[in-house]
Amino acid sequence: MDEALLRTLTPIVIGILVRRGADFAAAEDAVQDALVEAVRVWPDDTPRDPKGWLVTVAWRKFLDATRADISRRHREVRVEGEPMPGPGEVVDDTLQLYFLCAHPSLTPASAVALTLRAVGGLTTRQIAQAYLVPEATMAQRISRAKRTVSGVRFNQPGDAATVLRVLYLVFNEGYSGDVDLAGEAIRLTRQLAAKTNHEEVAGLLALMLLHHARRPARTGPDGRLVPLAEQDRSLWNTRLIAEGVDVLQTALTRDRLGEFQAQAAIAALHADARTAEETDWVQIVEWYDELVRLTDSPVARLNRAVAVGEADGPRAGLAALAGLDPALPRHAAAAAYLHERDGDPVTAARLYTEAARSAPSLPERDHLTRQAARLNAQLRS
């Protein structure tokens, strides 16, 4: 299976479906379903014309989905014409859906992927980016999860840790991606915190509140991304910060540290600094040490390297970065920042340009491109 070919053809096929009359979201869903079919069929029967095959299958998937949607709408119209039932209690069962999708018959990774797609509303591409895997791989994982639960009864709730992971990823996509889901993730996490006394639920809620408090300052009036060090801290929501710190402190007193509590502690240290210069980077590195111990996450190690660069100097940060895979998302951006602080604008400009090419969002790409242009202009002058 040529995953590089599938990645190349995906936007092309989506564009063809859009030109045929499909809206972008429907075209994207149809192509994702076609990719799942390709992953299943191609290893045994590779088509002579992969693009033509994908267009044909995706268009058929789109038509099937459109017909199903029309039928659903007709059923809804018929239901609207029926007499209204008597008074009843309005129940929000969204959180229960998260637990049911995290079914015990699924692995945690598959449960997270299925829930993000079916309930969280994220695209396969967004989920793949969150998991640092190719889009075709994630499409196959979601398809496999659907097949696993197709014949089971959803009457047995799944693992709370899996639901926490889903809520965390939904918040991250809403906080930094194309879909605004952050508020919904916070609402559901509040519900979960009200129903359980688990310290990691509290840690996740604190983390969300502290990050969300900074959101008004993350972009300028023109939509440009504003780095943390340059943000207008008077725009931060002090009420959310106070609530997040209070929730975190209560969780930490239980002395059962988890990854969400550690991440929230780092966010609290950033929120506590009145200026970027007052940030307690030494303590932040210590919390990243805890986070790496708990998760062994390459992303945590990357962020730790940047923090080490702030606490002990850019060369120490570059040394910490040297042991990580250069293919790691945002590795080039972190290296560019540390090289610039170390007085090497030539390398920094090259790395900013490289980072821009692989940026996961348009605002981030524009920011990195401007950083490269700034340094190149300085080198020419």
Coordinates of C-alpha atoms in Angstrom, one line a residue:
M1 CA 0.0 0.0 0.0
D2 CA 1.5 3.3 -1.2
E3 CA 0.4 5.7 1.6
A4 CA 2.4 8.6 0.0
L5 CA 0.3 8.1 -3.1
L6 CA -2.9 8.2 -1.1
R7 CA -1.9 11.4 0.7
T8 CA -1.1 13.0 -2.7
L9 CA -4.3 12.0 -4.3
T10 CA -6.6 12.9 -1.4
P11 CA -6.8 16.7 -2.0
I12 CA -7.0 16.1 -5.7
V13 CA -10.0 13.8 -5.4
I14 CA -11.7 16.1 -2.9
G15 CA -11.3 18.9 -5.4
I16 CA -12.9 16.8 -8.2
L17 CA -15.9 16.0 -6.1
V18 CA -16.4 19.6 -5.1
R19 CA -16.3 20.6 -8.8
R20 CA -19.0 18.0 -9.4
G21 CA -21.3 19.6 -6.9
A22 CA -20.4 18.2 -3.5
D23 CA -19.8 20.5 -0.6
F24 CA -16.3 20.3 0.8
A25 CA -17.2 18.5 4.1
A26 CA -19.3 15.9 2.3
A27 CA -16.5 15.5 -0.3
E28 CA -14.0 15.0 2.4
D29 CA -16.1 12.4 4.2
A30 CA -16.7 10.5 0.9
V31 CA -13.0 10.5 0.1
Q32 CA -12.1 9.2 3.6
D33 CA -14.5 6.3 3.1
A34 CA -12.9 5.7 -0.3
L35 CA -9.5 5.6 1.3
V36 CA -10.7 3.0 3.8
E37 CA -11.9 0.9 0.8
A38 CA -8.5 1.4 -0.9
V39 CA -6.6 0.2 2.2
R40 CA -8.8 -2.9 2.1
V41 CA -8.8 -3.7 -1.6
W42 CA -5.5 -2.4 -3.1
P43 CA -3.1 -4.8 -1.5
D44 CA -4.7 -7.7 -3.4
D45 CA -6.0 -5.8 -6.5
T46 CA -4.1 -2.5 -7.2
P47 CA -6.0 -0.5 -9.9
R48 CA -4.2 0.6 -13.0
D49 CA -5.6 4.2 -12.5
P50 CA -5.5 4.9 -8.7
K51 CA -6.9 8.4 -9.1
G52 CA -9.8 7.3 -11.3
W53 CA -10.6 4.4 -8.9
L54 CA -10.7 6.8 -6.0
V55 CA -12.9 9.3 -7.8
T56 CA -15.3 6.6 -8.8
V57 CA -15.6 5.1 -5.4
A58 CA -15.7 8.4 -3.6
W59 CA -18.4 9.7 -5.9
R60 CA -20.4 6.6 -5.2
K61 CA -19.9 7.0 -1.4
F62 CA -21.0 10.7 -1.8
L63 CA -24.2 9.7 -3.6
D64 CA -25.0 7.0 -1.1
A65 CA -24.5 9.5 1.8
T66 CA -26.7 12.1 0.0
R67 CA -29.5 9.6 -0.6
A68 CA -29.3 8.5 3.1
D69 CA -29.4 12.2 4.2
I70 CA -32.5 12.9 2.0
S71 CA -34.3 9.8 3.4
R72 CA -33.4 11.0 7.0
R73 CA -34.8 14.4 6.3
H74 CA -38.0 13.0 4.9
R75 CA -38.4 10.9 8.1
E76 CA -37.8 14.0 10.2
V77 CA -40.5 15.9 8.3
R78 CA -43.0 13.1 9.0
V79 CA -42.1 13.0 12.6
E80 CA -42.6 16.8 12.9
G81 CA -46.1 16.3 11.7
E82 CA -46.9 13.9 14.5
P83 CA -48.5 15.0 17.8
M84 CA -46.0 16.2 20.4
P85 CA -45.5 14.0 23.4
G86 CA -46.3 15.1 26.9
P87 CA -43.9 17.2 29.0
G88 CA -40.5 15.4 29.6
E89 CA -37.1 16.1 31.0
V90 CA -34.5 17.5 28.7
V91 CA -31.4 15.3 29.1
D92 CA -28.0 16.0 27.7
D93 CA -26.6 12.5 26.9
T94 CA -23.4 13.6 25.1
L95 CA -21.1 12.6 27.8
Q96 CA -22.8 9.2 28.0
L97 CA -22.2 8.8 24.2
Y98 CA -18.5 9.4 24.9
F99 CA -18.5 6.5 27.4
L100 CA -20.4 4.2 25.2
C101 CA -18.1 4.8 22.2
A102 CA -15.2 3.9 24.5
H103 CA -16.6 0.4 24.4
P104 CA -14.6 -2.4 26.2
S105 CA -14.4 -4.4 23.0
L106 CA -12.1 -1.7 21.5
T107 CA -8.5 -1.0 22.3
P108 CA -8.1 2.5 23.9
A109 CA -6.5 3.9 20.7
S110 CA -9.4 2.6 18.5
A111 CA -12.0 3.9 21.0
V112 CA -10.5 7.3 21.0
A113 CA -10.3 7.5 17.2
L114 CA -13.9 6.3 16.8
T115 CA -15.3 8.7 19.4
L116 CA -13.5 11.6 18.0
R117 CA -14.9 10.8 14.5
A118 CA -18.5 9.8 15.5
V119 CA -19.2 12.1 18.5
G120 CA -16.5 14.7 18.6
G121 CA -17.0 15.8 14.9
L122 CA -13.3 15.8 14.0
T123 CA -12.2 14.7 10.5
T124 CA -10.0 11.7 9.9
R125 CA -7.2 14.1 8.9
Q126 CA -7.5 16.0 12.2
I127 CA -7.4 12.8 14.2
A128 CA -4.4 11.5 12.3
Q129 CA -2.5 14.8 13.0
A130 CA -3.3 14.5 16.7
Y131 CA -1.9 10.9 16.7
L132 CA 1.1 11.7 14.5
V133 CA 0.1 9.0 12.0
P134 CA -0.7 9.0 8.2
E135 CA -4.3 9.8 7.3
A136 CA -4.8 6.5 5.5
T137 CA -3.6 4.6 8.7
M138 CA -6.1 6.5 10.8
A139 CA -8.9 5.9 8.3
Q140 CA -8.2 2.2 8.5
R141 CA -8.1 2.3 12.3
I142 CA -11.5 4.0 12.4
S143 CA -13.0 1.6 9.9
R144 CA -11.7 -1.4 11.9
A145 CA -13.2 0.1 15.1
K146 CA -16.6 0.5 13.3
R147 CA -16.5 -3.2 12.3
T148 CA -15.6 -4.3 15.8
V149 CA -18.6 -2.6 17.4
S150 CA -21.1 -3.2 14.5
G151 CA -22.5 -6.3 16.2
V152 CA -22.3 -5.3 19.9
R153 CA -24.9 -3.7 22.2
F154 CA -23.8 -0.3 23.5
N155 CA -25.0 -1.0 27.0
Q156 CA -21.6 -1.3 28.7
P157 CA -19.7 1.9 29.3
G158 CA -16.0 2.2 28.5
D159 CA -13.0 3.2 30.4
A160 CA -12.9 6.7 32.0
A161 CA -9.2 7.2 31.1
T162 CA -10.2 6.7 27.4
V163 CA -12.9 9.3 27.7
L164 CA -10.5 11.7 29.3
R165 CA -8.1 11.2 26.3
V166 CA -10.9 11.9 23.9
L167 CA -12.0 15.1 25.7
Y168 CA -8.3 16.3 25.8
L169 CA -7.9 15.8 22.0
V170 CA -11.3 17.4 21.3
F171 CA -10.2 20.4 23.3
N172 CA -6.8 20.6 21.6
E173 CA -8.5 20.6 18.2
G174 CA -11.0 23.3 19.3
Y175 CA -8.2 25.4 20.9
S176 CA -5.8 25.4 18.0
G177 CA -7.5 23.9 15.0
D178 CA -10.2 24.7 12.4
V179 CA -13.2 23.6 14.5
D180 CA -14.3 25.4 17.6
L181 CA -14.8 22.6 20.1
A182 CA -13.0 23.9 23.1
G183 CA -16.1 25.2 24.9
E184 CA -17.9 21.9 24.4
A185 CA -15.0 19.9 25.7
I186 CA -14.8 22.1 28.8
R187 CA -18.6 21.7 29.4
L188 CA -18.4 17.9 29.2
T189 CA -15.3 17.8 31.4
R190 CA -17.1 19.9 34.0
Q191 CA -20.0 17.4 33.9
L192 CA -17.5 14.5 34.4
A193 CA -15.8 16.3 37.3
A194 CA -19.1 16.9 39.0
K195 CA -19.8 13.1 38.8
T196 CA -16.4 11.8 40.0
N197 CA -13.8 12.7 42.5
H198 CA -10.9 11.5 40.2
E199 CA -7.8 13.7 40.4
E200 CA -7.0 13.3 36.7
V201 CA -10.4 14.6 35.7
A202 CA -9.8 17.6 37.9
G203 CA -6.3 17.9 36.3
L204 CA -7.8 17.9 32.8
L205 CA -10.4 20.5 33.7
A206 CA -7.7 22.7 35.2
L207 CA -5.6 22.3 32.1
M208 CA -8.5 23.3 29.8
L209 CA -9.4 26.3 31.9
L210 CA -5.9 27.6 32.1
H211 CA -5.3 27.3 28.4
H212 CA -8.7 28.7 27.5
A213 CA -8.0 31.7 29.7
R214 CA -5.2 32.7 27.3
R215 CA -7.3 32.3 24.2
P216 CA -8.3 36.0 23.7
A217 CA -4.6 36.9 23.4
R218 CA -3.5 34.1 21.0
T219 CA -4.4 36.0 17.8
G220 CA -4.1 39.7 16.8
P221 CA -6.8 41.8 15.3
D222 CA -5.7 40.7 11.8
G223 CA -5.9 37.0 12.8
R224 CA -2.2 36.5 13.1
L225 CA -0.9 34.0 15.7
V226 CA 0.7 35.7 18.7
P227 CA 3.4 33.7 20.5
L228 CA 3.0 33.3 24.3
A229 CA 5.9 35.6 25.1
E230 CA 4.4 38.4 23.0
Q231 CA 0.8 38.1 24.2
D232 CA -1.0 41.0 25.9
R233 CA -1.6 39.4 29.3
S234 CA -4.2 41.9 30.3
L235 CA -6.5 40.0 27.8
W236 CA -6.1 36.8 29.8
N237 CA -9.3 35.7 31.6
T238 CA -8.3 36.0 35.3
R239 CA -11.5 34.4 36.5
L240 CA -10.7 31.2 34.5
I241 CA -7.1 31.3 35.7
A242 CA -8.2 31.5 39.3
E243 CA -10.7 28.7 38.9
G244 CA -8.1 26.5 37.1
V245 CA -5.4 27.0 39.7
D246 CA -8.0 26.3 42.5
V247 CA -9.1 23.0 40.8
L248 CA -5.4 22.0 40.2
Q249 CA -4.3 22.7 43.8
T250 CA -7.2 20.6 45.1
A251 CA -6.2 17.7 42.8
L252 CA -2.5 17.9 43.7
T253 CA -3.3 17.6 47.5
R254 CA -4.4 14.0 46.8
D255 CA -0.7 13.1 45.9
R256 CA -1.7 10.9 42.9
L257 CA 0.1 12.8 40.1
G258 CA -1.0 12.1 36.5
E259 CA -0.1 13.6 33.2
F260 CA -3.0 16.1 33.0
Q261 CA -2.1 17.5 36.5
A262 CA 1.5 17.9 35.4
Q263 CA 0.5 19.7 32.2
A264 CA -1.9 21.9 34.2
A265 CA 0.9 22.8 36.6
I266 CA 3.0 24.0 33.7
A267 CA 0.1 26.0 32.4
A268 CA -0.4 27.5 35.9
L269 CA 3.2 28.6 36.0
H270 CA 2.8 30.5 32.7
A271 CA -0.4 32.0 33.9
D272 CA 1.2 33.1 37.2
A273 CA 3.9 35.2 35.4
R274 CA 2.9 38.8 35.0
T275 CA 5.4 39.2 32.2
A276 CA 7.2 36.6 30.0
E277 CA 10.5 37.6 31.7
E278 CA 9.1 36.6 35.1
T279 CA 8.3 33.0 34.0
D280 CA 9.7 30.4 36.4
W281 CA 11.4 28.3 33.7
V282 CA 13.4 26.3 36.2
Q283 CA 10.2 25.0 37.8
I284 CA 8.6 24.4 34.4
V285 CA 11.5 22.2 33.5
E286 CA 11.0 20.2 36.7
W287 CA 7.4 19.7 35.8
Y288 CA 8.3 18.6 32.3
D289 CA 10.7 16.1 33.9
E290 CA 7.6 14.7 35.8
L291 CA 5.6 14.7 32.6
V292 CA 8.3 12.8 30.7
R293 CA 8.5 10.3 33.5
L294 CA 4.8 9.8 33.4
T295 CA 4.3 9.6 29.6
D296 CA 7.7 9.2 27.9
S297 CA 6.0 11.4 25.2
P298 CA 8.2 12.7 22.4
V299 CA 6.1 15.9 22.3
A300 CA 6.7 16.4 26.1
R301 CA 10.4 15.9 25.5
L302 CA 10.3 18.5 22.7
N303 CA 8.6 21.1 24.9
R304 CA 11.0 20.3 27.7
A305 CA 13.9 21.1 25.4
V306 CA 12.5 24.5 24.7
A307 CA 12.0 25.1 28.4
V308 CA 15.6 24.0 29.1
G309 CA 16.7 26.5 26.5
E310 CA 14.9 29.2 28.5
A311 CA 16.1 28.1 31.9
D312 CA 19.8 27.1 31.1
G313 CA 20.4 28.9 27.8
P314 CA 19.8 28.0 24.1
R315 CA 22.8 25.6 23.7
A316 CA 21.4 23.5 26.6
G317 CA 18.1 23.5 24.8
L318 CA 19.7 22.4 21.6
A319 CA 21.5 19.6 23.4
A320 CA 18.2 18.4 24.8
L321 CA 16.7 18.6 21.3
A322 CA 19.5 16.7 19.7
G323 CA 18.3 13.3 21.0
L324 CA 14.8 13.7 19.4
D325 CA 13.6 12.6 16.0
P326 CA 13.8 15.6 13.6
A327 CA 10.6 14.3 11.9
L328 CA 8.6 15.1 15.1
P329 CA 6.0 17.8 14.5
R330 CA 7.3 21.3 15.4
H331 CA 10.8 20.0 15.9
A332 CA 12.1 22.4 13.2
A333 CA 10.3 25.3 14.7
A334 CA 11.8 24.6 18.2
A335 CA 15.2 24.2 16.7
A336 CA 14.8 27.5 14.7
Y337 CA 13.9 29.4 17.9
L338 CA 16.8 28.0 19.9
H339 CA 19.3 28.7 17.0
E340 CA 18.1 32.2 16.8
R341 CA 18.6 32.8 20.5
D342 CA 22.0 31.2 20.2
G343 CA 23.0 33.9 17.6
D344 CA 22.8 31.7 14.4
P345 CA 20.2 33.5 12.2
V346 CA 21.2 31.7 9.1
T347 CA 20.3 28.3 10.5
A348 CA 17.3 29.7 12.2
A349 CA 15.9 31.2 9.0
R350 CA 16.4 27.9 7.1
L351 CA 14.7 26.0 9.9
Y352 CA 11.8 28.5 10.1
T353 CA 11.2 28.0 6.4
E354 CA 11.3 24.2 6.8
A355 CA 8.9 24.4 9.8
A356 CA 6.4 26.5 7.8
R357 CA 6.2 23.9 5.1
S358 CA 5.0 21.3 7.6
A359 CA 2.9 23.5 9.9
P360 CA -0.4 21.9 10.9
S361 CA -2.5 25.1 10.5
L362 CA -2.6 28.2 8.3
P363 CA -2.0 30.7 11.2
E364 CA 1.0 28.7 12.4
R365 CA 2.4 28.5 8.8
D366 CA 2.0 32.2 8.3
H367 CA 3.7 33.0 11.6
L368 CA 6.7 30.7 10.8
T369 CA 7.0 32.2 7.3
R370 CA 7.1 35.7 8.8
Q371 CA 9.8 34.6 11.2
A372 CA 11.9 33.3 8.3
A373 CA 11.3 36.5 6.3
R374 CA 12.3 38.7 9.2
L375 CA 15.6 36.9 9.7
N376 CA 16.4 36.9 6.0
A377 CA 15.7 40.6 5.8
Q378 CA 18.1 41.2 8.7
L379 CA 20.8 39.1 6.9
R380 CA 20.4 41.1 3.7
S381 CA 20.7 44.4 5.4

